[in-house]
PDB file of N, CA and C in Angstrom:
ATOM      1  N   MET J 641      -3.822  22.600 -23.147  1.00 55.00           N
ATOM      2  CA  MET J 641      -3.206  23.450 -22.126  1.00 55.00           C
ATOM      3  C   MET J 641      -3.243  22.744 -20.782  1.00 55.00           C
ATOM      4  N   GLY J 642      -3.324  21.471 -20.787  1.00 60.00           N
ATOM      5  CA  GLY J 642      -3.470  20.753 -19.511  1.00 60.00           C
ATOM      6  C   GLY J 642      -4.734  19.945 -19.518  1.00 60.00           C
ATOM      7  N   TYR J 643      -5.242  19.653 -20.736  1.00 58.00           N
ATOM      8  CA  TYR J 643      -6.474  18.869 -20.837  1.00 58.00           C
ATOM      9  C   TYR J 643      -6.218  17.654 -21.707  1.00 58.00           C
ATOM     10  N   SER J 644      -6.628  16.494 -21.213  1.00 60.00           N
ATOM     11  CA  SER J 644      -6.409  15.259 -21.977  1.00 60.00           C
ATOM     12  C   SER J 644      -7.215  15.306 -23.280  1.00 60.00           C
ATOM     13  N   PRO J 645      -6.873  14.459 -24.236  1.00 67.00           N
ATOM     14  CA  PRO J 645      -7.587  14.426 -25.513  1.00 67.00           C
ATOM     15  C   PRO J 645      -9.065  14.089 -25.341  1.00 67.00           C
ATOM     16  N   ARG J 646      -9.417  13.525 -24.211  1.00 73.00           N
ATOM     17  CA  ARG J 646     -10.824  13.180 -23.955  1.00 73.00           C
ATOM     18  C   ARG J 646     -11.601  14.403 -23.498  1.00 73.00           C
ATOM     19  N   GLY J 647     -10.905  15.400 -22.982  1.00 69.00           N
ATOM     20  CA  GLY J 647     -11.601  16.608 -22.533  1.00 69.00           C
ATOM     21  C   GLY J 647     -11.664  16.654 -21.023  1.00 69.00           C
ATOM     22  N   LEU J 648     -10.830  15.850 -20.366  1.00 69.00           N
ATOM     23  CA  LEU J 648     -10.832  15.850 -18.898  1.00 69.00           C
ATOM     24  C   LEU J 648      -9.596  16.587 -18.396  1.00 69.00           C
ATOM     25  N   PRO J 649      -9.738  17.310 -17.296  1.00 67.00           N
ATOM     26  CA  PRO J 649      -8.612  18.058 -16.739  1.00 67.00           C
ATOM     27  C   PRO J 649      -7.518  17.115 -16.237  1.00 67.00           C
ATOM     28  N   VAL J 650      -6.319  17.328 -16.733  1.00 65.00           N
ATOM     29  CA  VAL J 650      -5.205  16.472 -16.301  1.00 65.00           C
ATOM     30  C   VAL J 650      -4.089  17.360 -15.744  1.00 65.00           C
ATOM     31  N   VAL J 651      -4.487  18.235 -14.818  1.00 66.00           N
ATOM     32  CA  VAL J 651      -3.492  19.143 -14.235  1.00 66.00           C
ATOM     33  C   VAL J 651      -2.525  18.365 -13.352  1.00 66.00           C
ATOM     34  N   ILE J 652      -3.055  17.365 -12.641  1.00 64.00           N
ATOM     35  CA  ILE J 652      -2.215  16.560 -11.749  1.00 64.00           C
ATOM     36  C   ILE J 652      -1.129  15.869 -12.569  1.00 64.00           C
ATOM     37  N   GLN J 653      -1.522  15.297 -13.696  1.00 64.00           N
ATOM     38  CA  GLN J 653      -0.545  14.593 -14.525  1.00 64.00           C
ATOM     39  C   GLN J 653       0.549  15.554 -14.962  1.00 64.00           C
ATOM     40  N   GLU J 654       0.166  16.733 -15.394  1.00 63.00           N
ATOM     41  CA  GLU J 654       1.160  17.712 -15.840  1.00 63.00           C
ATOM     42  C   GLU J 654       2.092  18.073 -14.688  1.00 63.00           C
ATOM     43  N   GLU J 655       1.523  18.289 -13.520  1.00 64.00           N
ATOM     44  CA  GLU J 655       2.344  18.638 -12.353  1.00 64.00           C
ATOM     45  C   GLU J 655       3.359  17.541 -12.079  1.00 64.00           C
ATOM     46  N   GLN J 656       2.895  16.292 -12.099  1.00 64.00           N
ATOM     47  CA  GLN J 656       3.803  15.173 -11.840  1.00 64.00           C
ATOM     48  C   GLN J 656       4.920  15.160 -12.875  1.00 64.00           C
ATOM     49  N   SER J 657       4.564  15.378 -14.144  1.00 63.00           N
ATOM     50  CA  SER J 657       5.565  15.365 -15.210  1.00 63.00           C
ATOM     51  C   SER J 657       6.631  16.431 -14.917  1.00 63.00           C
ATOM     52  N   ARG J 658       6.185  17.584 -14.477  1.00 66.00           N
ATOM     53  CA  ARG J 658       7.132  18.671 -14.186  1.00 66.00           C
ATOM     54  C   ARG J 658       8.084  18.238 -13.074  1.00 66.00           C
ATOM     55  N   GLU J 659       7.535  17.654 -12.037  1.00 66.00           N
ATOM     56  CA  GLU J 659       8.380  17.218 -10.910  1.00 66.00           C
ATOM     57  C   GLU J 659       9.411  16.217 -11.396  1.00 66.00           C
ATOM     58  N   THR J 660       8.970  15.272 -12.218  1.00 64.00           N
ATOM     59  CA  THR J 660       9.897  14.256 -12.712  1.00 64.00           C
ATOM     60  C   THR J 660      11.010  14.920 -13.523  1.00 64.00           C
ATOM     61  N   SER J 661      10.645  15.929 -14.313  1.00 62.00           N
ATOM     62  CA  SER J 661      11.643  16.606 -15.147  1.00 62.00           C
ATOM     63  C   SER J 661      12.681  17.277 -14.232  1.00 62.00           C
ATOM     64  N   HIS J 662      12.206  17.941 -13.192  1.00 60.00           N
ATOM     65  CA  HIS J 662      13.125  18.614 -12.274  1.00 60.00           C
ATOM     66  C   HIS J 662      14.035  17.585 -11.603  1.00 60.00           C
ATOM     67  N   SER J 663      13.474  16.445 -11.259  1.00 60.00           N
ATOM     68  CA  SER J 663      14.265  15.410 -10.587  1.00 60.00           C
ATOM     69  C   SER J 663      15.368  14.910 -11.513  1.00 60.00           C
ATOM     70  N   GLY J 664      16.523  14.523 -10.955  1.00 56.00           N
ATOM     71  CA  GLY J 664      17.554  14.010 -11.825  1.00 56.00           C
ATOM     72  C   GLY J 664      18.825  14.724 -11.448  1.00 56.00           C
TER      73      GLY J 664
END
């Protein structure tokens, strides 16, 4: 749900991915 396979929070990465998707 926003956590890397290692168990670390990757909310920033998800946010960036969303921005990239919107861009275009």
